[in-house]
GROMACS .gro file of C-alpha atoms in nm:
model
  371
    1MET     CA    1   0.000   0.000   0.000
    2ALA     CA    2   0.112   0.350  -0.060
    3ALA     CA    3  -0.007   0.685   0.034
    4PRO     CA    4  -0.257   0.922  -0.106
    5GLY     CA    5  -0.118   1.123  -0.384
    6LEU     CA    6  -0.159   1.492  -0.414
    7TRP     CA    7  -0.267   1.753  -0.658
    8LEU     CA    8  -0.080   1.751  -0.982
    9THR     CA    9   0.024   2.086  -1.125
   10ARG     CA   10   0.003   2.136  -1.500
   11PRO     CA   11   0.192   2.361  -1.743
   12ARG     CA   12  -0.128   2.552  -1.812
   13ARG     CA   13  -0.210   2.914  -1.750
   14VAL     CA   14  -0.296   2.925  -1.381
   15PRO     CA   15  -0.379   3.241  -1.185
   16PRO     CA   16  -0.073   3.330  -0.970
   17MET     CA   17  -0.267   3.325  -0.643
   18LEU     CA   18  -0.416   2.987  -0.722
   19LEU     CA   19  -0.075   2.852  -0.813
   20LEU     CA   20   0.073   2.987  -0.489
   21LEU     CA   21  -0.213   2.829  -0.291
   22ARG     CA   22  -0.152   2.494  -0.457
   23LEU     CA   23   0.220   2.509  -0.383
   24LEU     CA   24   0.153   2.596  -0.019
   25ILE     CA   25  -0.092   2.310   0.014
   26ILE     CA   26   0.149   2.066  -0.148
   27GLY     CA   27   0.435   2.170   0.077
   28ALA     CA   28   0.232   2.173   0.398
   29VAL     CA   29  -0.003   1.884   0.355
   30GLY     CA   30   0.210   1.646   0.154
   31ALA     CA   31  -0.049   1.396   0.047
   32ALA     CA   32  -0.395   1.501   0.142
   33ARG     CA   33  -0.563   1.339  -0.156
   34GLY     CA   34  -0.581   0.985  -0.289
   35LEU     CA   35  -0.334   0.874  -0.551
   36GLY     CA   36  -0.560   0.595  -0.658
   37SER     CA   37  -0.605   0.718  -1.014
   38GLU     CA   38  -0.427   0.834  -1.324
   39ALA     CA   39  -0.435   1.182  -1.457
   40GLY     CA   40  -0.268   1.514  -1.495
   41PRO     CA   41   0.099   1.596  -1.540
   42ALA     CA   42   0.359   1.772  -1.336
   43SER     CA   43   0.489   1.668  -1.000
   44VAL     CA   44   0.322   1.548  -0.685
   45ASP     CA   45   0.460   1.586  -0.335
   46ALA     CA   46   0.554   1.282  -0.131
   47ALA     CA   47   0.269   1.102   0.039
   48HIS     CA   48   0.238   0.924   0.373
   49ALA     CA   49   0.169   0.557   0.422
   50ALA     CA   50  -0.198   0.599   0.500
   51GLY     CA   51  -0.305   0.674   0.149
   52THR     CA   52  -0.434   0.494  -0.152
   53CYS     CA   53  -0.212   0.290  -0.372
   54GLY     CA   54   0.024   0.446  -0.618
   55CYS     CA   55  -0.042   0.161  -0.857
   56GLY     CA   56  -0.393   0.298  -0.887
   57SER     CA   57  -0.335   0.622  -1.074
   58PRO     CA   58  -0.276   0.995  -1.012
   59GLN     CA   59  -0.551   1.255  -1.031
   60ARG     CA   60  -0.631   1.583  -1.201
   61PRO     CA   61  -0.790   1.796  -0.930
   62GLY     CA   62  -0.833   2.172  -0.914
   63THR     CA   63  -1.093   2.420  -1.024
   64GLU     CA   64  -0.949   2.450  -1.373
   65ALA     CA   65  -0.978   2.078  -1.431
   66HIS     CA   66  -1.337   2.068  -1.308
   67ARG     CA   67  -1.435   2.371  -1.513
   68TYR     CA   68  -1.264   2.215  -1.812
   69SER     CA   69  -1.449   1.887  -1.755
   70ARG     CA   70  -1.786   2.053  -1.779
   71GLU     CA   71  -1.692   2.228  -2.101
   72ALA     CA   72  -1.530   1.921  -2.253
   73ASN     CA   73  -1.825   1.698  -2.191
   74VAL     CA   74  -2.121   1.887  -2.324
   75ALA     CA   75  -2.200   1.530  -2.408
   76GLU     CA   76  -2.252   1.382  -2.743
   77ARG     CA   77  -2.420   1.564  -3.026
   78ALA     CA   78  -2.798   1.541  -3.017
   79SER     CA   79  -2.795   1.417  -3.375
   80ALA     CA   80  -2.535   1.147  -3.309
   81GLU     CA   81  -2.627   0.810  -3.449
   82ARG     CA   82  -2.729   0.565  -3.179
   83PRO     CA   83  -2.529   0.242  -3.179
   84VAL     CA   84  -2.653  -0.097  -3.283
   85LEU     CA   85  -2.483  -0.317  -3.029
   86PRO     CA   86  -2.540  -0.680  -2.942
   87PRO     CA   87  -2.695  -0.716  -2.595
   88GLN     CA   88  -2.377  -0.855  -2.442
   89MET     CA   89  -2.505  -0.790  -2.095
   90ALA     CA   90  -2.568  -1.027  -1.808
   91HIS     CA   91  -2.896  -1.015  -1.620
   92ILE     CA   92  -2.804  -0.963  -1.256
   93PRO     CA   93  -3.091  -1.094  -1.040
   94ALA     CA   94  -3.232  -0.900  -0.746
   95GLY     CA   95  -3.099  -1.006  -0.409
   96VAL     CA   96  -2.941  -0.919  -0.077
   97PHE     CA   97  -2.566  -0.933  -0.017
   98THR     CA   98  -2.301  -0.826   0.229
   99MET     CA   99  -2.123  -0.520   0.093
  100GLY     CA  100  -1.782  -0.422   0.224
  101THR     CA  101  -1.602  -0.616   0.496
  102ASP     CA  102  -1.538  -0.621   0.869
  103ASP     CA  103  -1.183  -0.734   0.792
  104PRO     CA  104  -1.058  -0.442   0.581
  105GLN     CA  105  -0.718  -0.488   0.422
  106ILE     CA  106  -0.682  -0.116   0.348
  107ARG     CA  107  -0.867   0.067   0.624
  108GLN     CA  108  -0.820   0.418   0.489
  109ASP     CA  109  -1.015   0.319   0.178
  110GLY     CA  110  -1.339   0.279   0.371
  111GLU     CA  111  -1.378  -0.093   0.298
  112GLY     CA  112  -1.584  -0.141   0.612
  113PRO     CA  113  -1.808  -0.196   0.784
  114ALA     CA  114  -1.983  -0.496   0.633
  115ARG     CA  115  -2.347  -0.404   0.570
  116ARG     CA  116  -2.649  -0.571   0.416
  117VAL     CA  117  -2.761  -0.423   0.087
  118ARG     CA  118  -3.065  -0.504  -0.125
  119ILE     CA  119  -3.025  -0.474  -0.499
  120ASN     CA  120  -3.298  -0.466  -0.761
  121SER     CA  121  -3.230  -0.661  -1.078
  122PHE     CA  122  -3.032  -0.488  -1.352
  123TYR     CA  123  -2.797  -0.562  -1.639
  124MET     CA  124  -2.419  -0.545  -1.649
  125ASP     CA  125  -2.181  -0.557  -1.946
  126LEU     CA  126  -2.012  -0.894  -1.975
  127TYR     CA  127  -1.690  -0.720  -2.069
  128GLU     CA  128  -1.500  -0.401  -2.004
  129VAL     CA  129  -1.557  -0.156  -2.289
  130SER     CA  130  -1.296  -0.239  -2.552
  131ASN     CA  131  -1.096  -0.015  -2.782
  132ALA     CA  132  -1.308  -0.136  -3.073
  133GLU     CA  133  -1.636  -0.045  -2.902
  134PHE     CA  134  -1.507   0.292  -2.787
  135GLU     CA  135  -1.387   0.365  -3.139
  136LYS     CA  136  -1.742   0.308  -3.270
  137PHE     CA  137  -1.862   0.570  -3.023
  138VAL     CA  138  -1.596   0.821  -3.126
  139ASN     CA  139  -1.657   0.764  -3.496
  140SER     CA  140  -2.031   0.808  -3.447
  141THR     CA  141  -2.020   1.120  -3.231
  142GLY     CA  142  -1.687   1.292  -3.291
  143TYR     CA  143  -1.628   1.278  -2.917
  144VAL     CA  144  -1.287   1.392  -2.792
  145THR     CA  145  -1.171   1.253  -2.457
  146GLU     CA  146  -1.041   1.468  -2.175
  147ALA     CA  147  -0.692   1.320  -2.201
  148GLU     CA  148  -0.684   1.430  -2.565
  149LYS     CA  149  -0.798   1.782  -2.477
  150PHE     CA  150  -0.564   1.812  -2.180
  151GLY     CA  151  -0.286   1.686  -2.406
  152ASP     CA  152  -0.144   1.428  -2.168
  153SER     CA  153  -0.219   1.143  -1.931
  154PHE     CA  154  -0.031   0.921  -1.688
  155VAL     CA  155   0.148   0.606  -1.803
  156PHE     CA  156   0.330   0.338  -1.608
  157ASP     CA  157   0.700   0.395  -1.684
  158SER     CA  158   0.793   0.038  -1.778
  159MET     CA  159   0.540   0.053  -2.063
  160LEU     CA  160   0.713   0.351  -2.226
  161SER     CA  161   0.974   0.353  -2.500
  162ASP     CA  162   1.314   0.506  -2.427
  163ARG     CA  163   1.239   0.781  -2.678
  164VAL     CA  164   0.928   0.891  -2.491
  165LYS     CA  165   1.102   0.867  -2.152
  166ARG     CA  166   1.381   1.099  -2.267
  167ASP     CA  167   1.136   1.386  -2.299
  168ILE     CA  168   0.984   1.343  -1.951
  169HIS     CA  169   1.134   1.532  -1.659
  170GLN     CA  170   0.857   1.501  -1.400
  171ALA     CA  171   0.696   1.219  -1.206
  172VAL     CA  172   0.467   1.149  -0.913
  173ALA     CA  173   0.697   1.173  -0.610
  174ALA     CA  174   0.507   0.916  -0.406
  175ALA     CA  175   0.491   0.678  -0.704
  176PRO     CA  176   0.776   0.759  -0.946
  177TRP     CA  177   0.665   0.488  -1.187
  178TRP     CA  178   0.378   0.718  -1.292
  179LEU     CA  179   0.494   0.957  -1.563
  180PRO     CA  180   0.294   1.234  -1.732
  181VAL     CA  181   0.314   1.162  -2.103
  182LYS     CA  182   0.223   1.415  -2.370
  183GLY     CA  183   0.013   1.257  -2.639
  184ALA     CA  184  -0.096   0.964  -2.422
  185ASN     CA  185  -0.465   0.889  -2.471
  186TRP     CA  186  -0.698   0.603  -2.559
  187ARG     CA  187  -0.560   0.580  -2.914
  188HIS     CA  188  -0.200   0.596  -2.793
  189PRO     CA  189  -0.196   0.422  -2.452
  190GLU     CA  190   0.181   0.449  -2.405
  191GLY     CA  191   0.228   0.783  -2.575
  192PRO     CA  192   0.250   0.907  -2.933
  193ASP     CA  193   0.462   0.618  -3.060
  194SER     CA  194   0.211   0.353  -2.944
  195THR     CA  195  -0.109   0.228  -3.103
  196ILE     CA  196  -0.415   0.014  -3.034
  197LEU     CA  197  -0.402  -0.140  -3.382
  198HIS     CA  198  -0.339  -0.487  -3.242
  199ARG     CA  199  -0.533  -0.429  -2.919
  200GLN     CA  200  -0.884  -0.374  -3.046
  201ASP     CA  201  -1.016  -0.637  -2.802
  202HIS     CA  202  -0.833  -0.490  -2.500
  203PRO     CA  203  -1.005  -0.250  -2.258
  204VAL     CA  204  -1.004   0.114  -2.359
  205LEU     CA  205  -0.774   0.314  -2.129
  206HIS     CA  206  -0.713   0.681  -2.047
  207VAL     CA  207  -1.088   0.731  -2.012
  208SER     CA  208  -1.209   0.976  -1.748
  209TRP     CA  209  -1.532   0.934  -1.553
  210ASN     CA  210  -1.684   1.204  -1.772
  211ASP     CA  211  -1.576   1.019  -2.086
  212ALA     CA  212  -1.724   0.694  -1.952
  213VAL     CA  213  -2.057   0.863  -1.879
  214ALA     CA  214  -2.066   1.005  -2.232
  215TYR     CA  215  -2.008   0.659  -2.381
  216CYS     CA  216  -2.268   0.489  -2.161
  217THR     CA  217  -2.526   0.755  -2.246
  218TRP     CA  218  -2.461   0.706  -2.618
  219ALA     CA  219  -2.501   0.330  -2.574
  220GLY     CA  220  -2.832   0.374  -2.388
  221LYS     CA  221  -2.670   0.257  -2.066
  222ARG     CA  222  -2.518   0.407  -1.750
  223LEU     CA  223  -2.234   0.346  -1.510
  224PRO     CA  224  -2.309   0.096  -1.231
  225THR     CA  225  -2.341   0.217  -0.875
  226GLU     CA  226  -2.068   0.096  -0.642
  227ALA     CA  227  -2.321  -0.138  -0.477
  228GLU     CA  228  -2.427  -0.282  -0.814
  229TRP     CA  229  -2.065  -0.326  -0.915
  230GLU     CA  230  -1.971  -0.507  -0.595
  231TYR     CA  231  -2.285  -0.723  -0.604
  232SER     CA  232  -2.197  -0.818  -0.962
  233CYS     CA  233  -1.834  -0.881  -0.869
  234ARG     CA  234  -1.930  -1.135  -0.605
  235GLY     CA  235  -2.113  -1.342  -0.865
  236GLY     CA  236  -2.364  -1.483  -0.617
  237LEU     CA  237  -2.099  -1.580  -0.359
  238GLU     CA  238  -2.115  -1.447  -0.004
  239ASN     CA  239  -1.821  -1.322   0.201
  240ARG     CA  240  -1.548  -1.417  -0.045
  241LEU     CA  241  -1.238  -1.215  -0.130
  242TYR     CA  242  -1.251  -1.262  -0.505
  243PRO     CA  243  -1.525  -1.314  -0.762
  244TRP     CA  244  -1.447  -1.687  -0.764
  245GLY     CA  245  -1.372  -1.755  -0.395
  246ASN     CA  246  -1.099  -1.705  -0.137
  247LYS     CA  247  -0.801  -1.858  -0.317
  248LEU     CA  248  -0.624  -1.635  -0.564
  249GLN     CA  249  -0.524  -1.924  -0.789
  250PRO     CA  250  -0.752  -2.226  -0.741
  251LYS     CA  251  -0.566  -2.536  -0.862
  252GLY     CA  252  -0.287  -2.309  -0.983
  253GLN     CA  253  -0.506  -2.139  -1.244
  254HIS     CA  254  -0.502  -1.764  -1.302
  255TYR     CA  255  -0.843  -1.600  -1.282
  256ALA     CA  256  -0.740  -1.236  -1.324
  257ASN     CA  257  -0.479  -1.019  -1.488
  258ILE     CA  258  -0.271  -0.876  -1.205
  259TRP     CA  259   0.100  -0.826  -1.131
  260GLN     CA  260   0.326  -1.125  -1.074
  261GLY     CA  261   0.676  -1.065  -0.947
  262GLU     CA  262   0.807  -0.772  -0.746
  263PHE     CA  263   0.617  -0.446  -0.786
  264PRO     CA  264   0.723  -0.217  -0.948
  265VAL     CA  265   1.055  -0.371  -1.046
  266SER     CA  266   0.960  -0.683  -1.240
  267ASN     CA  267   0.642  -0.836  -1.374
  268THR     CA  268   0.696  -1.195  -1.482
  269GLY     CA  269   0.373  -1.200  -1.678
  270GLU     CA  270   0.302  -1.547  -1.544
  271ASP     CA  271  -0.068  -1.499  -1.616
  272GLY     CA  272   0.016  -1.435  -1.981
  273TYR     CA  273   0.012  -1.054  -1.978
  274ARG     CA  274   0.238  -0.773  -1.862
  275GLY     CA  275  -0.010  -0.505  -1.964
  276THR     CA  276  -0.380  -0.535  -2.033
  277ALA     CA  277  -0.541  -0.855  -2.154
  278PRO     CA  278  -0.830  -0.898  -2.400
  279VAL     CA  279  -1.164  -0.824  -2.238
  280THR     CA  280  -1.264  -1.188  -2.296
  281ALA     CA  281  -0.960  -1.333  -2.116
  282PHE     CA  282  -0.978  -1.547  -1.802
  283PRO     CA  283  -1.280  -1.738  -1.670
  284PRO     CA  284  -1.598  -1.538  -1.600
  285ASN     CA  285  -1.753  -1.520  -1.253
  286GLY     CA  286  -2.084  -1.669  -1.145
  287TYR     CA  287  -2.281  -1.400  -1.329
  288GLY     CA  288  -2.081  -1.444  -1.648
  289LEU     CA  289  -1.874  -1.128  -1.610
  290TYR     CA  290  -1.518  -1.125  -1.744
  291ASN     CA  291  -1.224  -0.941  -1.587
  292ILE     CA  292  -1.440  -0.785  -1.318
  293VAL     CA  293  -1.119  -0.760  -1.115
  294GLY     CA  294  -0.772  -0.695  -1.252
  295ASN     CA  295  -0.695  -0.577  -1.606
  296ALA     CA  296  -0.830  -0.220  -1.576
  297TRP     CA  297  -0.986  -0.017  -1.297
  298GLU     CA  298  -1.357   0.043  -1.357
  299TRP     CA  299  -1.547   0.363  -1.284
  300THR     CA  300  -1.872   0.357  -1.088
  301SER     CA  301  -2.133   0.632  -1.063
  302ASP     CA  302  -2.087   0.698  -0.688
  303TRP     CA  303  -1.916   0.993  -0.528
  304TRP     CA  304  -1.641   0.885  -0.291
  305THR     CA  305  -1.691   0.855   0.084
  306ILE     CA  306  -1.531   0.639   0.350
  307HIS     CA  307  -1.830   0.661   0.586
  308HIS     CA  308  -2.100   0.400   0.543
  309SER     CA  309  -2.417   0.327   0.740
  310VAL     CA  310  -2.449  -0.020   0.891
  311ASP     CA  311  -2.825  -0.012   0.830
  312GLU     CA  312  -2.963  -0.229   0.554
  313THR     CA  313  -3.026  -0.022   0.242
  314LEU     CA  314  -3.192  -0.065  -0.097
  315ASP     CA  315  -2.991   0.024  -0.407
  316PRO     CA  316  -2.763   0.279  -0.236
  317LYS     CA  317  -2.613   0.541  -0.466
  318GLY     CA  318  -2.347   0.701  -0.248
  319PRO     CA  319  -2.339   1.063  -0.125
  320PRO     CA  320  -2.511   1.337  -0.329
  321SER     CA  321  -2.187   1.521  -0.404
  322GLY     CA  322  -1.813   1.506  -0.364
  323SER     CA  323  -1.480   1.567  -0.535
  324ASP     CA  324  -1.383   1.213  -0.639
  325ARG     CA  325  -1.569   0.920  -0.793
  326VAL     CA  326  -1.537   0.557  -0.683
  327LYS     CA  327  -1.352   0.308  -0.899
  328LYS     CA  328  -1.337  -0.064  -0.836
  329GLY     CA  329  -1.157  -0.382  -0.933
  330GLY     CA  330  -0.788  -0.299  -0.943
  331SER     CA  331  -0.577  -0.343  -1.256
  332TYR     CA  332  -0.291  -0.532  -1.417
  333MET     CA  333  -0.060  -0.328  -1.192
  334CYS     CA  334  -0.203  -0.455  -0.863
  335HIS     CA  335   0.003  -0.683  -0.638
  336LYS     CA  336  -0.078  -0.796  -0.285
  337SER     CA  337   0.241  -0.641  -0.149
  338TYR     CA  338   0.146  -0.296  -0.270
  339CYS     CA  339  -0.203  -0.259  -0.415
  340TYR     CA  340  -0.423  -0.535  -0.279
  341ARG     CA  341  -0.730  -0.392  -0.450
  342TYR     CA  342  -0.838  -0.676  -0.677
  343ARG     CA  343  -1.081  -0.791  -0.407
  344CYS     CA  344  -1.455  -0.731  -0.445
  345ALA     CA  345  -1.468  -0.517  -0.129
  346ALA     CA  346  -1.166  -0.308  -0.229
  347ARG     CA  347  -1.213   0.041  -0.368
  348SER     CA  348  -1.028   0.354  -0.468
  349GLN     CA  349  -1.102   0.699  -0.604
  350ASN     CA  350  -1.020   0.958  -0.871
  351THR     CA  351  -1.137   1.298  -0.977
  352PRO     CA  352  -1.395   1.273  -1.258
  353ASP     CA  353  -1.153   1.413  -1.517
  354SER     CA  354  -0.864   1.182  -1.428
  355SER     CA  355  -0.725   0.930  -1.674
  356ALA     CA  356  -0.439   0.681  -1.689
  357SER     CA  357  -0.300   0.372  -1.856
  358ASN     CA  358  -0.484   0.132  -1.624
  359LEU     CA  359  -0.823   0.302  -1.595
  360GLY     CA  360  -1.129   0.192  -1.795
  361PHE     CA  361  -1.495   0.104  -1.736
  362ARG     CA  362  -1.796  -0.112  -1.815
  363CYS     CA  363  -2.161  -0.012  -1.838
  364ALA     CA  364  -2.478  -0.116  -1.659
  365ALA     CA  365  -2.846  -0.070  -1.742
  366SER     CA  366  -3.175  -0.094  -1.558
  367ARG     CA  367  -3.317  -0.263  -1.868
  368LEU     CA  368  -3.164  -0.386  -2.191
  369PRO     CA  369  -3.103  -0.095  -2.428
  370ASP     CA  370  -3.288  -0.088  -2.760
  371THR     CA  371  -3.085  -0.229  -3.046
   0.00000   0.00000   0.00000
C-alpha cells in the first residue's frame, strides 16, 4: 500500500494566487488526496503511508480541471447516431448481499463496515468496454476525450519507450513509476509512438469518468453504482475475497490479470500478460462477467466517501456530491504487497476528469437498451 497522492500541477495558465495556494498546500499537507487514479501531469509531493495505492493512478484535481471537464463533456451531439450493439449484458438478479467487509485490508479506503444491501435486478456488461467499441462511439459522435484535450495522461514507466522517456522530466513523487506523457490517450496508450491497432479487443484506457458517462449515455446505458458493481463482482458468492472464492489461484489457475513478481521492479507476466489482456480473457464469474477484477480499474457512478451506514439499504447510490468518484476492481498493476485492490470489497477513487494507462470502465443498465 502506498499513500494518497496529491494535486498535480500542469503547465497551463494558472492564476498566480491559485498557483501559490496549490504550492503551499502541497508543501504543507504532503499527500492530502488519494493517488488511486491516473491523470494530470507535473509533480506530486511525497505522500504518507496511510493513502491509496500508487499503482492505482494519479488525479487531475483543481478548479481548472473541473471547469474544463464541464466544457469538454457537453456530451454527445444530439444528432449522433445511436449504436446498434449486441446485448452482451448479463442479467443480474435481485438479491441481498453483504457489501464491504469487517476485515478491511486497506482501512483508509473505507472498505468497512460490512453491511447488508438489497439490490434490484439490472444488467451489467459482460466485458469491459474495448478499444473497438469505444472507437465506434468516437466515430459516431466525434467525441474527444479529456486526455486528448488536456494533451497528456499518466502512463506506467515500464510501458514507455526510451524515446518517450527521454522527454519526460517530471513524475509522481510518491509513485515515481507514474509519468505524465504528452500525447498519451486512448488511441495511444503508451504515448504518441504507441497504437491500439493490435489491441482492439483490449479495454479502452485513459478514459475519465466524464468520458465513460458520455459513452454509456450514447449506448443507452449508464455506469453501475458501487453497490451494483460489488454485487456483480461477487457473482452470487457471499463473504469471499474474489469473484471466484478465497483462493487467488484455485488449482494453480489464473483467474485475473494482475501483477506477478516484485512491484514495481519486475512483472513476470506469469498470467500471460504484462499489460492489459483482451476483455474476454480469463474465466468469467458466477454471473458471467469477465475481468471484473484486474486488467483495468472500472469507474462507478458513486461519489467517494469512507463513511457507510451499517443499516440495511436498498440500491444505495453514495453521497449526493463530492470531489472524487469511486472506482473498483484494481488493474494489471495490482500486487498484494502494494495494491491489494483486486478484491470485491476493495475500492479507490479519482477525480472525474482523471485518466491513466490502467483506468477503464464497463456499463450497466436498468433494462436492456434498444438495439
